[in-house]
């Protein structure tokens, strides 16, 4: 299957908006640039300063390690030049003067979708992965307990990055499910899909499989929520054994970069390193309101336009909060995010 086809409708609509519709529309558009010795691939992980690129040769998936070429054509607008999920063109490995063989990435395609956050190590962007159709945001019912404020921040990043959402709550074996569901009812009411599972006990894993089938999904979550347990069950293998791992000072295994896996013929799962904090990055302050879907029926009715929905009088959003049409908690999330941007 062609790499571009795997990304489904989102990639199609992105491409068709820019190029002629034809079966070979990607190549039609790129013919001007593409040189005969360029191959198309997808970045599946990073390895130090290099990247592992998967490509298709005679219907077979192959891997090659690539470095970034000295001149590279980059079609996206981000600072992060390459991330897992990127569609790239590369020149096949040639033996260098140092005796090492690496392919060279010469072209990075635009990103119809991405998950961006503030880097942990400073004030800049970190793109966890690109070109996925959906993000599965994983939390656990306990140990560690979910954080709805953080969920709201991740949801903003997900909506900003043009991704669909699945909220997945793990470790339901540890709590009263009805009480747990009450906390997430508001997200279900907003149209988000919420799954309640136990990766360890094998509860509702079929619902997860169903949600991932035929799609490309980025799996993200706080460390300790059970992401590795779930991925190992889904893929039927111990990913820590096949993944690049490092031993942190505490002696716990942690993945260092996102990594793309295939599940069967038609599903793609990107596992990303567990984090402790998630901060939004790149969203312009005045756009924040667009990523709170519960504000949508109201924000155009505010007296002042534009309205930040914080201090202005006759604000339809604030009035909706007072009337219980928008959850108070969601509004607090909005205000604290607004102040942080
Ligand atoms: P990760 O950091 O998100 O990859 O989390 P792990 O998969 O390493 O799991 C963290 C801990 O939670 C481990 O001790 C798991 O055995 C445990 N765990 C994972 N899933 C479940 C679950 O469904 N129920 C319970 N009770 N524990 C779980
Ligand atoms: Zn307002």
mmCIF file of C-alpha atoms and ligand atoms in Angstrom:
data_model
loop_
_atom_site.group_PDB
_atom_site.id
_atom_site.type_symbol
_atom_site.label_atom_id
_atom_site.label_comp_id
_atom_site.label_asym_id
_atom_site.label_seq_id
_atom_site.Cartn_x
_atom_site.Cartn_y
_atom_site.Cartn_z
ATOM 1 C CA UNK A 1 0.000 0.000 0.000
ATOM 2 C CA UNK A 2 1.238 3.476 -0.787
ATOM 3 C CA UNK A 3 2.398 5.414 2.262
ATOM 4 C CA UNK A 4 0.168 8.344 1.480
ATOM 5 C CA UNK A 5 -2.882 6.109 1.268
ATOM 6 C CA UNK A 6 -2.301 4.863 4.799
ATOM 7 C CA UNK A 7 -3.016 8.266 6.208
ATOM 8 C CA UNK A 8 -6.530 8.182 4.929
ATOM 9 C CA UNK A 9 -8.855 11.035 4.400
ATOM 10 C CA UNK A 10 -6.979 13.733 6.266
ATOM 11 C CA UNK A 11 -3.950 13.403 4.115
ATOM 12 C CA UNK A 12 -6.111 13.158 1.024
ATOM 13 C CA UNK A 13 -7.999 16.321 1.737
ATOM 14 C CA UNK A 14 -4.796 18.114 2.560
ATOM 15 C CA UNK A 15 -3.255 17.013 -0.699
ATOM 16 C CA UNK A 16 -6.281 17.598 -2.840
ATOM 17 C CA UNK A 17 -6.537 21.152 -1.603
ATOM 18 C CA UNK A 18 -3.151 21.869 -3.063
ATOM 19 C CA UNK A 19 -2.754 19.624 -6.033
ATOM 20 C CA UNK A 20 -4.644 18.234 -8.948
ATOM 21 C CA UNK A 21 -6.901 15.299 -8.219
ATOM 22 C CA UNK A 22 -5.604 12.227 -9.915
ATOM 23 C CA UNK A 23 -4.522 8.840 -8.747
ATOM 24 C CA UNK A 24 -0.933 9.957 -8.751
ATOM 25 C CA UNK A 25 -1.636 13.378 -7.343
ATOM 26 C CA UNK A 26 1.275 13.309 -4.932
ATOM 27 C CA UNK A 27 3.794 12.574 -7.575
ATOM 28 C CA UNK A 28 2.177 14.892 -10.080
ATOM 29 C CA UNK A 29 2.703 17.732 -7.675
ATOM 30 C CA UNK A 30 6.188 16.739 -6.707
ATOM 31 C CA UNK A 31 7.561 15.756 -10.069
ATOM 32 C CA UNK A 32 9.251 19.097 -10.394
ATOM 33 C CA UNK A 33 11.300 18.333 -7.327
ATOM 34 C CA UNK A 34 11.650 14.620 -7.213
ATOM 35 C CA UNK A 35 14.839 13.242 -8.542
ATOM 36 C CA UNK A 36 15.122 9.755 -9.860
ATOM 37 C CA UNK A 37 17.249 8.508 -7.017
ATOM 38 C CA UNK A 38 14.860 9.740 -4.291
ATOM 39 C CA UNK A 39 12.765 7.218 -2.387
ATOM 40 C CA UNK A 40 9.691 7.950 -0.337
ATOM 41 C CA UNK A 41 9.425 6.772 3.247
ATOM 42 C CA UNK A 42 8.023 7.435 6.693
ATOM 43 C CA UNK A 43 10.070 8.235 9.786
ATOM 44 C CA UNK A 44 9.411 5.561 12.388
ATOM 45 C CA UNK A 45 11.846 6.534 15.141
ATOM 46 C CA UNK A 46 14.854 8.638 15.883
ATOM 47 C CA UNK A 47 18.217 7.212 16.760
ATOM 48 C CA UNK A 48 20.564 9.810 18.175
ATOM 49 C CA UNK A 49 20.857 12.402 15.447
ATOM 50 C CA UNK A 50 19.644 9.957 12.830
ATOM 51 C CA UNK A 51 16.241 8.656 11.869
ATOM 52 C CA UNK A 52 14.926 5.227 11.027
ATOM 53 C CA UNK A 53 12.897 5.462 7.827
ATOM 54 C CA UNK A 54 10.540 2.775 6.604
ATOM 55 C CA UNK A 55 9.963 2.438 2.912
ATOM 56 C CA UNK A 56 8.239 0.143 0.535
ATOM 57 C CA UNK A 57 10.206 -1.982 -1.873
ATOM 58 C CA UNK A 58 8.296 -4.341 -4.109
ATOM 59 C CA UNK A 59 5.488 -4.507 -1.593
ATOM 60 C CA UNK A 60 7.823 -5.236 1.322
ATOM 61 C CA UNK A 61 8.404 -2.921 4.273
ATOM 62 C CA UNK A 62 12.074 -2.127 4.677
ATOM 63 C CA UNK A 63 14.028 0.057 7.087
ATOM 64 C CA UNK A 64 16.988 2.298 6.536
ATOM 65 C CA UNK A 65 18.865 4.632 8.835
ATOM 66 C CA UNK A 66 19.068 8.169 7.509
ATOM 67 C CA UNK A 67 20.768 11.380 8.443
ATOM 68 C CA UNK A 68 19.549 14.791 7.457
ATOM 69 C CA UNK A 69 21.052 15.979 4.205
ATOM 70 C CA UNK A 70 22.939 19.269 4.140
ATOM 71 C CA UNK A 71 20.191 20.773 2.008
ATOM 72 C CA UNK A 72 16.722 19.618 2.746
ATOM 73 C CA UNK A 73 13.437 20.908 1.405
ATOM 74 C CA UNK A 74 10.986 21.278 4.289
ATOM 75 C CA UNK A 75 7.304 21.842 3.554
ATOM 76 C CA UNK A 76 5.987 22.325 7.099
ATOM 77 C CA UNK A 77 6.255 25.509 9.142
ATOM 78 C CA UNK A 78 7.538 24.033 12.389
ATOM 79 C CA UNK A 79 10.871 24.302 14.105
ATOM 80 C CA UNK A 80 11.065 20.568 14.640
ATOM 81 C CA UNK A 81 12.464 19.573 11.270
ATOM 82 C CA UNK A 82 11.731 15.882 11.519
ATOM 83 C CA UNK A 83 9.493 13.878 13.784
ATOM 84 C CA UNK A 84 8.056 10.391 13.860
ATOM 85 C CA UNK A 85 5.296 10.029 11.273
ATOM 86 C CA UNK A 86 6.862 12.448 8.813
ATOM 87 C CA UNK A 87 6.720 11.585 5.140
ATOM 88 C CA UNK A 88 10.170 12.097 3.690
ATOM 89 C CA UNK A 89 12.169 11.525 0.573
ATOM 90 C CA UNK A 90 15.650 10.160 0.990
ATOM 91 C CA UNK A 91 18.636 9.213 -1.074
ATOM 92 C CA UNK A 92 19.572 5.587 -0.517
ATOM 93 C CA UNK A 93 22.608 4.809 1.640
ATOM 94 C CA UNK A 94 26.006 5.216 0.109
ATOM 95 C CA UNK A 95 29.246 4.338 1.772
ATOM 96 C CA UNK A 96 30.686 7.530 3.281
ATOM 97 C CA UNK A 97 34.371 8.376 3.613
ATOM 98 C CA UNK A 98 34.099 7.436 7.313
ATOM 99 C CA UNK A 99 33.044 3.930 6.342
ATOM 100 C CA UNK A 100 29.447 4.400 7.575
ATOM 101 C CA UNK A 101 26.379 3.982 5.450
ATOM 102 C CA UNK A 102 23.419 6.265 5.999
ATOM 103 C CA UNK A 103 20.632 7.383 3.731
ATOM 104 C CA UNK A 104 20.166 11.131 3.407
ATOM 105 C CA UNK A 105 16.801 12.813 3.964
ATOM 106 C CA UNK A 106 16.361 15.489 1.315
ATOM 107 C CA UNK A 107 12.670 16.394 1.565
ATOM 108 C CA UNK A 108 10.161 16.575 4.433
ATOM 109 C CA UNK A 109 6.471 16.833 3.488
ATOM 110 C CA UNK A 110 3.961 19.126 5.144
ATOM 111 C CA UNK A 111 2.131 17.833 8.217
ATOM 112 C CA UNK A 112 -1.644 17.729 7.950
ATOM 113 C CA UNK A 113 -1.731 16.799 11.624
ATOM 114 C CA UNK A 114 0.647 16.864 14.560
ATOM 115 C CA UNK A 115 0.760 16.846 18.353
ATOM 116 C CA UNK A 116 2.772 19.775 19.620
ATOM 117 C CA UNK A 117 3.665 20.676 23.173
ATOM 118 C CA UNK A 118 6.155 22.746 25.082
ATOM 119 C CA UNK A 119 9.464 20.998 25.327
ATOM 120 C CA UNK A 120 10.389 19.767 28.791
ATOM 121 C CA UNK A 121 13.920 21.007 28.418
ATOM 122 C CA UNK A 122 13.194 24.623 27.654
ATOM 123 C CA UNK A 123 10.986 27.106 25.984
ATOM 124 C CA UNK A 124 10.500 25.663 22.562
ATOM 125 C CA UNK A 125 8.216 23.341 20.645
ATOM 126 C CA UNK A 126 8.291 19.606 20.771
ATOM 127 C CA UNK A 127 6.335 17.705 18.148
ATOM 128 C CA UNK A 128 5.590 14.273 19.512
ATOM 129 C CA UNK A 129 4.465 12.854 16.161
ATOM 130 C CA UNK A 130 2.919 13.924 12.890
ATOM 131 C CA UNK A 131 0.436 12.735 10.302
ATOM 132 C CA UNK A 132 -1.622 10.520 12.587
ATOM 133 C CA UNK A 133 -5.407 10.505 12.334
ATOM 134 C CA UNK A 134 -6.113 10.308 16.041
ATOM 135 C CA UNK A 135 -4.602 10.513 19.477
ATOM 136 C CA UNK A 136 -5.434 8.134 22.250
ATOM 137 C CA UNK A 137 -4.940 10.077 25.470
ATOM 138 C CA UNK A 138 -4.347 7.604 28.228
ATOM 139 C CA UNK A 139 -4.949 8.227 31.898
ATOM 140 C CA UNK A 140 -5.392 5.825 34.766
ATOM 141 C CA UNK A 141 -8.183 5.743 37.319
ATOM 142 C CA UNK A 142 -5.593 5.506 40.097
ATOM 143 C CA UNK A 143 -1.834 5.283 40.566
ATOM 144 C CA UNK A 144 -1.433 7.852 39.116
ATOM 145 C CA UNK A 145 -4.846 9.453 39.279
ATOM 146 C CA UNK A 146 -6.078 11.312 36.201
ATOM 147 C CA UNK A 147 -5.741 15.055 36.009
ATOM 148 C CA UNK A 148 -8.606 16.748 34.180
ATOM 149 C CA UNK A 149 -6.798 20.057 33.941
ATOM 150 C CA UNK A 150 -4.033 18.275 32.076
ATOM 151 C CA UNK A 151 -6.611 16.462 29.938
ATOM 152 C CA UNK A 152 -8.018 19.849 28.907
ATOM 153 C CA UNK A 153 -4.532 21.036 27.947
ATOM 154 C CA UNK A 154 -3.883 17.933 25.877
ATOM 155 C CA UNK A 155 -7.293 18.300 24.210
ATOM 156 C CA UNK A 156 -6.374 21.832 23.115
ATOM 157 C CA UNK A 157 -3.125 20.566 21.590
ATOM 158 C CA UNK A 158 -4.984 17.719 19.900
ATOM 159 C CA UNK A 159 -7.624 20.003 18.389
ATOM 160 C CA UNK A 160 -4.977 22.518 17.340
ATOM 161 C CA UNK A 161 -3.022 19.713 15.675
ATOM 162 C CA UNK A 162 -6.031 18.641 13.611
ATOM 163 C CA UNK A 163 -6.377 15.241 15.282
ATOM 164 C CA UNK A 164 -9.308 13.165 16.447
ATOM 165 C CA UNK A 165 -9.418 12.098 20.080
ATOM 166 C CA UNK A 166 -9.991 8.962 22.074
ATOM 167 C CA UNK A 167 -9.783 9.286 25.841
ATOM 168 C CA UNK A 168 -8.769 5.988 27.406
ATOM 169 C CA UNK A 169 -8.964 5.457 31.165
ATOM 170 C CA UNK A 170 -6.985 2.463 32.339
ATOM 171 C CA UNK A 171 -6.872 0.521 35.636
ATOM 172 C CA UNK A 172 -10.638 0.453 36.079
ATOM 173 C CA UNK A 173 -10.103 -2.691 38.143
ATOM 174 C CA UNK A 174 -8.997 -0.398 40.982
ATOM 175 C CA UNK A 175 -12.071 1.844 41.286
ATOM 176 C CA UNK A 176 -15.846 2.113 41.227
ATOM 177 C CA UNK A 177 -16.609 2.414 37.519
ATOM 178 C CA UNK A 178 -19.824 4.400 37.994
ATOM 179 C CA UNK A 179 -18.069 7.072 40.028
ATOM 180 C CA UNK A 180 -15.274 7.206 37.502
ATOM 181 C CA UNK A 181 -17.686 7.626 34.608
ATOM 182 C CA UNK A 182 -19.288 10.626 36.301
ATOM 183 C CA UNK A 183 -16.006 12.508 36.047
ATOM 184 C CA UNK A 184 -15.769 11.914 32.304
ATOM 185 C CA UNK A 185 -19.455 12.335 31.429
ATOM 186 C CA UNK A 186 -18.843 15.932 30.405
ATOM 187 C CA UNK A 187 -16.281 14.784 27.835
ATOM 188 C CA UNK A 188 -18.685 12.215 26.458
ATOM 189 C CA UNK A 189 -21.317 14.957 26.267
ATOM 190 C CA UNK A 190 -18.851 17.026 24.247
ATOM 191 C CA UNK A 191 -18.608 14.166 21.763
ATOM 192 C CA UNK A 192 -15.276 12.742 22.820
ATOM 193 C CA UNK A 193 -15.029 8.979 22.775
ATOM 194 C CA UNK A 194 -14.122 7.688 26.247
ATOM 195 C CA UNK A 195 -12.975 4.104 26.835
ATOM 196 C CA UNK A 196 -12.745 2.500 30.277
ATOM 197 C CA UNK A 197 -10.315 -0.372 30.331
ATOM 198 C CA UNK A 198 -7.901 -2.470 32.292
ATOM 199 C CA UNK A 199 -4.825 -3.318 30.274
ATOM 200 C CA UNK A 200 -3.565 -5.662 32.960
ATOM 201 C CA UNK A 201 -6.833 -7.509 33.526
ATOM 202 C CA UNK A 202 -7.748 -7.478 29.847
ATOM 203 C CA UNK A 203 -11.006 -5.568 30.323
ATOM 204 C CA UNK A 204 -12.521 -3.835 27.245
ATOM 205 C CA UNK A 205 -9.426 -4.296 25.124
ATOM 206 C CA UNK A 206 -11.692 -5.171 22.210
ATOM 207 C CA UNK A 207 -13.059 -1.616 22.369
ATOM 208 C CA UNK A 208 -9.503 -0.347 22.064
ATOM 209 C CA UNK A 209 -8.805 -2.646 19.125
ATOM 210 C CA UNK A 210 -11.973 -1.491 17.444
ATOM 211 C CA UNK A 211 -11.019 2.157 17.847
ATOM 212 C CA UNK A 212 -7.546 1.617 16.451
ATOM 213 C CA UNK A 213 -8.534 -0.606 13.524
ATOM 214 C CA UNK A 214 -7.665 0.791 10.109
ATOM 215 C CA UNK A 215 -6.351 4.051 11.550
ATOM 216 C CA UNK A 216 -3.122 5.697 12.553
ATOM 217 C CA UNK A 217 -3.068 6.492 16.254
ATOM 218 C CA UNK A 218 -0.678 8.291 18.531
ATOM 219 C CA UNK A 219 -0.740 6.910 22.043
ATOM 220 C CA UNK A 220 0.182 9.413 24.687
ATOM 221 C CA UNK A 221 0.001 9.678 28.456
ATOM 222 C CA UNK A 222 1.612 10.310 31.794
ATOM 223 C CA UNK A 223 4.219 7.759 32.875
ATOM 224 C CA UNK A 224 2.780 4.889 34.847
ATOM 225 C CA UNK A 225 -0.732 4.881 33.376
ATOM 226 C CA UNK A 226 -0.120 1.506 31.739
ATOM 227 C CA UNK A 227 0.757 2.506 28.206
ATOM 228 C CA UNK A 228 3.474 -0.130 27.813
ATOM 229 C CA UNK A 229 1.223 -2.790 29.301
ATOM 230 C CA UNK A 230 -1.468 -1.886 26.766
ATOM 231 C CA UNK A 231 0.852 -1.716 23.769
ATOM 232 C CA UNK A 232 2.439 -5.022 24.643
ATOM 233 C CA UNK A 233 -1.007 -6.618 24.777
ATOM 234 C CA UNK A 234 -2.129 -4.982 21.553
ATOM 235 C CA UNK A 235 0.957 -5.879 19.607
ATOM 236 C CA UNK A 236 1.534 -9.207 21.293
ATOM 237 C CA UNK A 237 5.174 -8.513 22.011
ATOM 238 C CA UNK A 238 7.419 -6.857 24.546
ATOM 239 C CA UNK A 239 8.163 -3.520 22.922
ATOM 240 C CA UNK A 240 10.771 -2.669 25.505
ATOM 241 C CA UNK A 241 12.831 -5.513 24.118
ATOM 242 C CA UNK A 242 12.664 -4.245 20.570
ATOM 243 C CA UNK A 243 12.605 -0.556 21.325
ATOM 244 C CA UNK A 244 15.515 1.794 21.874
ATOM 245 C CA UNK A 245 15.617 2.093 25.620
ATOM 246 C CA UNK A 246 17.793 3.790 28.110
ATOM 247 C CA UNK A 247 18.105 3.182 31.788
ATOM 248 C CA UNK A 248 17.381 6.366 33.657
ATOM 249 C CA UNK A 249 19.136 7.131 36.913
ATOM 250 C CA UNK A 250 16.307 5.527 38.819
ATOM 251 C CA UNK A 251 16.850 2.346 36.915
ATOM 252 C CA UNK A 252 13.441 2.457 35.242
ATOM 253 C CA UNK A 253 13.179 1.816 31.549
ATOM 254 C CA UNK A 254 12.027 4.799 29.575
ATOM 255 C CA UNK A 255 11.582 5.179 25.848
ATOM 256 C CA UNK A 256 13.466 8.169 24.550
ATOM 257 C CA UNK A 257 11.543 8.988 21.399
ATOM 258 C CA UNK A 258 8.254 8.185 19.804
ATOM 259 C CA UNK A 259 8.203 5.020 17.775
ATOM 260 C CA UNK A 260 5.880 3.811 15.055
ATOM 261 C CA UNK A 261 4.521 0.272 14.935
ATOM 262 C CA UNK A 262 2.236 -1.480 12.518
ATOM 263 C CA UNK A 263 -0.653 -3.460 13.888
ATOM 264 C CA UNK A 264 -1.667 -5.893 11.201
ATOM 265 C CA UNK A 265 -1.937 -4.571 7.661
ATOM 266 C CA UNK A 266 -3.956 -1.469 8.199
ATOM 267 C CA UNK A 267 -3.341 0.068 11.631
ATOM 268 C CA UNK A 268 -0.461 2.217 12.773
ATOM 269 C CA UNK A 269 0.322 2.921 16.414
ATOM 270 C CA UNK A 270 2.873 5.479 17.533
ATOM 271 C CA UNK A 271 4.033 5.012 21.095
ATOM 272 C CA UNK A 272 5.386 8.159 22.710
ATOM 273 C CA UNK A 273 7.460 8.555 25.848
ATOM 274 C CA UNK A 274 5.432 8.953 29.032
ATOM 275 C CA UNK A 275 5.563 12.466 30.466
ATOM 276 C CA UNK A 276 4.934 14.160 33.792
ATOM 277 C CA UNK A 277 3.587 17.452 32.535
ATOM 278 C CA UNK A 278 1.962 18.585 29.325
ATOM 279 C CA UNK A 279 2.033 22.233 28.392
ATOM 280 C CA UNK A 280 0.469 23.750 25.320
ATOM 281 C CA UNK A 281 2.743 25.391 22.785
ATOM 282 C CA UNK A 282 2.179 27.324 19.594
ATOM 283 C CA UNK A 283 -1.506 28.168 20.053
ATOM 284 C CA UNK A 284 -2.108 31.912 19.619
ATOM 285 C CA UNK A 285 -3.916 33.315 22.675
ATOM 286 C CA UNK A 286 -6.836 34.642 20.642
ATOM 287 C CA UNK A 287 -7.330 31.232 19.001
ATOM 288 C CA UNK A 288 -7.585 29.313 22.262
ATOM 289 C CA UNK A 289 -11.390 29.629 22.309
ATOM 290 C CA UNK A 290 -11.655 27.632 19.076
ATOM 291 C CA UNK A 291 -10.147 24.583 20.732
ATOM 292 C CA UNK A 292 -12.740 24.485 23.528
ATOM 293 C CA UNK A 293 -15.598 22.941 21.597
ATOM 294 C CA UNK A 294 -18.045 23.719 24.416
ATOM 295 C CA UNK A 295 -17.491 27.457 23.801
ATOM 296 C CA UNK A 296 -18.461 27.269 20.160
ATOM 297 C CA UNK A 297 -22.184 27.992 20.495
ATOM 298 C CA UNK A 298 -21.430 31.092 22.557
ATOM 299 C CA UNK A 299 -18.245 32.931 21.657
ATOM 300 C CA UNK A 300 -19.724 34.830 18.757
ATOM 301 C CA UNK A 301 -22.471 36.199 20.965
ATOM 302 C CA UNK A 302 -20.189 38.162 23.298
ATOM 303 C CA UNK A 303 -20.807 41.924 23.305
ATOM 304 C CA UNK A 304 -17.183 42.765 22.666
ATOM 305 C CA UNK A 305 -15.428 41.222 19.685
ATOM 306 C CA UNK A 306 -12.858 39.919 20.012
ATOM 307 C CA UNK A 307 -13.603 38.820 23.562
ATOM 308 C CA UNK A 308 -11.112 36.968 25.727
ATOM 309 C CA UNK A 309 -13.964 35.681 27.932
ATOM 310 C CA UNK A 310 -12.014 36.690 31.024
ATOM 311 C CA UNK A 311 -12.751 40.289 32.064
ATOM 312 C CA UNK A 312 -15.160 41.683 29.460
ATOM 313 C CA UNK A 313 -18.747 42.575 30.453
ATOM 314 C CA UNK A 314 -21.690 40.871 28.699
ATOM 315 C CA UNK A 315 -19.578 37.878 27.802
ATOM 316 C CA UNK A 316 -21.746 35.048 26.431
ATOM 317 C CA UNK A 317 -19.209 32.425 27.453
ATOM 318 C CA UNK A 318 -19.133 33.564 31.082
ATOM 319 C CA UNK A 319 -22.892 33.781 31.097
ATOM 320 C CA UNK A 320 -23.066 30.195 29.755
ATOM 321 C CA UNK A 321 -20.807 29.114 32.633
ATOM 322 C CA UNK A 322 -23.126 30.790 35.147
ATOM 323 C CA UNK A 323 -26.149 29.102 33.569
ATOM 324 C CA UNK A 324 -24.430 25.707 33.699
ATOM 325 C CA UNK A 325 -24.226 25.404 29.899
ATOM 326 C CA UNK A 326 -20.437 25.274 30.062
ATOM 327 C CA UNK A 327 -18.763 23.371 32.874
ATOM 328 C CA UNK A 328 -17.118 25.528 35.496
ATOM 329 C CA UNK A 329 -14.095 23.247 35.522
ATOM 330 C CA UNK A 330 -13.624 23.583 31.773
ATOM 331 C CA UNK A 331 -13.866 27.347 32.081
ATOM 332 C CA UNK A 332 -11.160 27.349 34.783
ATOM 333 C CA UNK A 333 -8.994 25.279 32.435
ATOM 334 C CA UNK A 334 -9.566 27.863 29.711
ATOM 335 C CA UNK A 335 -8.652 30.811 31.937
ATOM 336 C CA UNK A 336 -5.497 29.202 33.295
ATOM 337 C CA UNK A 337 -4.434 28.242 29.780
ATOM 338 C CA UNK A 338 -5.248 31.707 28.476
ATOM 339 C CA UNK A 339 -2.974 33.198 31.124
ATOM 340 C CA UNK A 340 -0.195 30.741 30.329
ATOM 341 C CA UNK A 341 -0.060 31.509 26.602
HETATM 342 P P1 LIG B 1 3.604 3.185 31.404
HETATM 343 O O1 LIG B 1 4.613 3.978 32.175
HETATM 344 O O2 LIG B 1 2.414 4.024 31.036
HETATM 345 O O3 LIG B 1 4.182 2.466 30.236
HETATM 346 O O4 LIG B 1 2.997 2.117 32.428
HETATM 347 P P2 LIG B 1 3.290 0.552 32.591
HETATM 348 O O5 LIG B 1 2.678 -0.248 31.501
HETATM 349 O O6 LIG B 1 4.748 0.353 32.853
HETATM 350 O O7 LIG B 1 2.448 0.265 33.932
HETATM 351 C C1 LIG B 1 2.694 0.918 35.152
HETATM 352 C C2 LIG B 1 2.193 0.042 36.286
HETATM 353 O O8 LIG B 1 0.775 -0.059 36.217
HETATM 354 C C3 LIG B 1 2.726 -1.394 36.211
HETATM 355 O O9 LIG B 1 3.001 -1.823 37.529
HETATM 356 C C4 LIG B 1 1.556 -2.166 35.614
HETATM 357 O O10 LIG B 1 1.547 -3.509 36.005
HETATM 358 C C5 LIG B 1 0.379 -1.422 36.196
HETATM 359 N N1 LIG B 1 -0.833 -1.558 35.371
HETATM 360 C C6 LIG B 1 -0.938 -1.454 34.034
HETATM 361 N N2 LIG B 1 -2.220 -1.640 33.654
HETATM 362 C C7 LIG B 1 -2.936 -1.870 34.771
HETATM 363 C C8 LIG B 1 -4.317 -2.141 35.012
HETATM 364 O O11 LIG B 1 -5.166 -2.219 34.124
HETATM 365 N N3 LIG B 1 -4.669 -2.302 36.323
HETATM 366 C C9 LIG B 1 -3.787 -2.240 37.345
HETATM 367 N N4 LIG B 1 -4.227 -2.424 38.579
HETATM 368 N N5 LIG B 1 -2.476 -2.000 37.140
HETATM 369 C C10 LIG B 1 -2.048 -1.813 35.872
HETATM 370 ZN ZN1 LIG B 2 -16.685 36.463 25.846
#
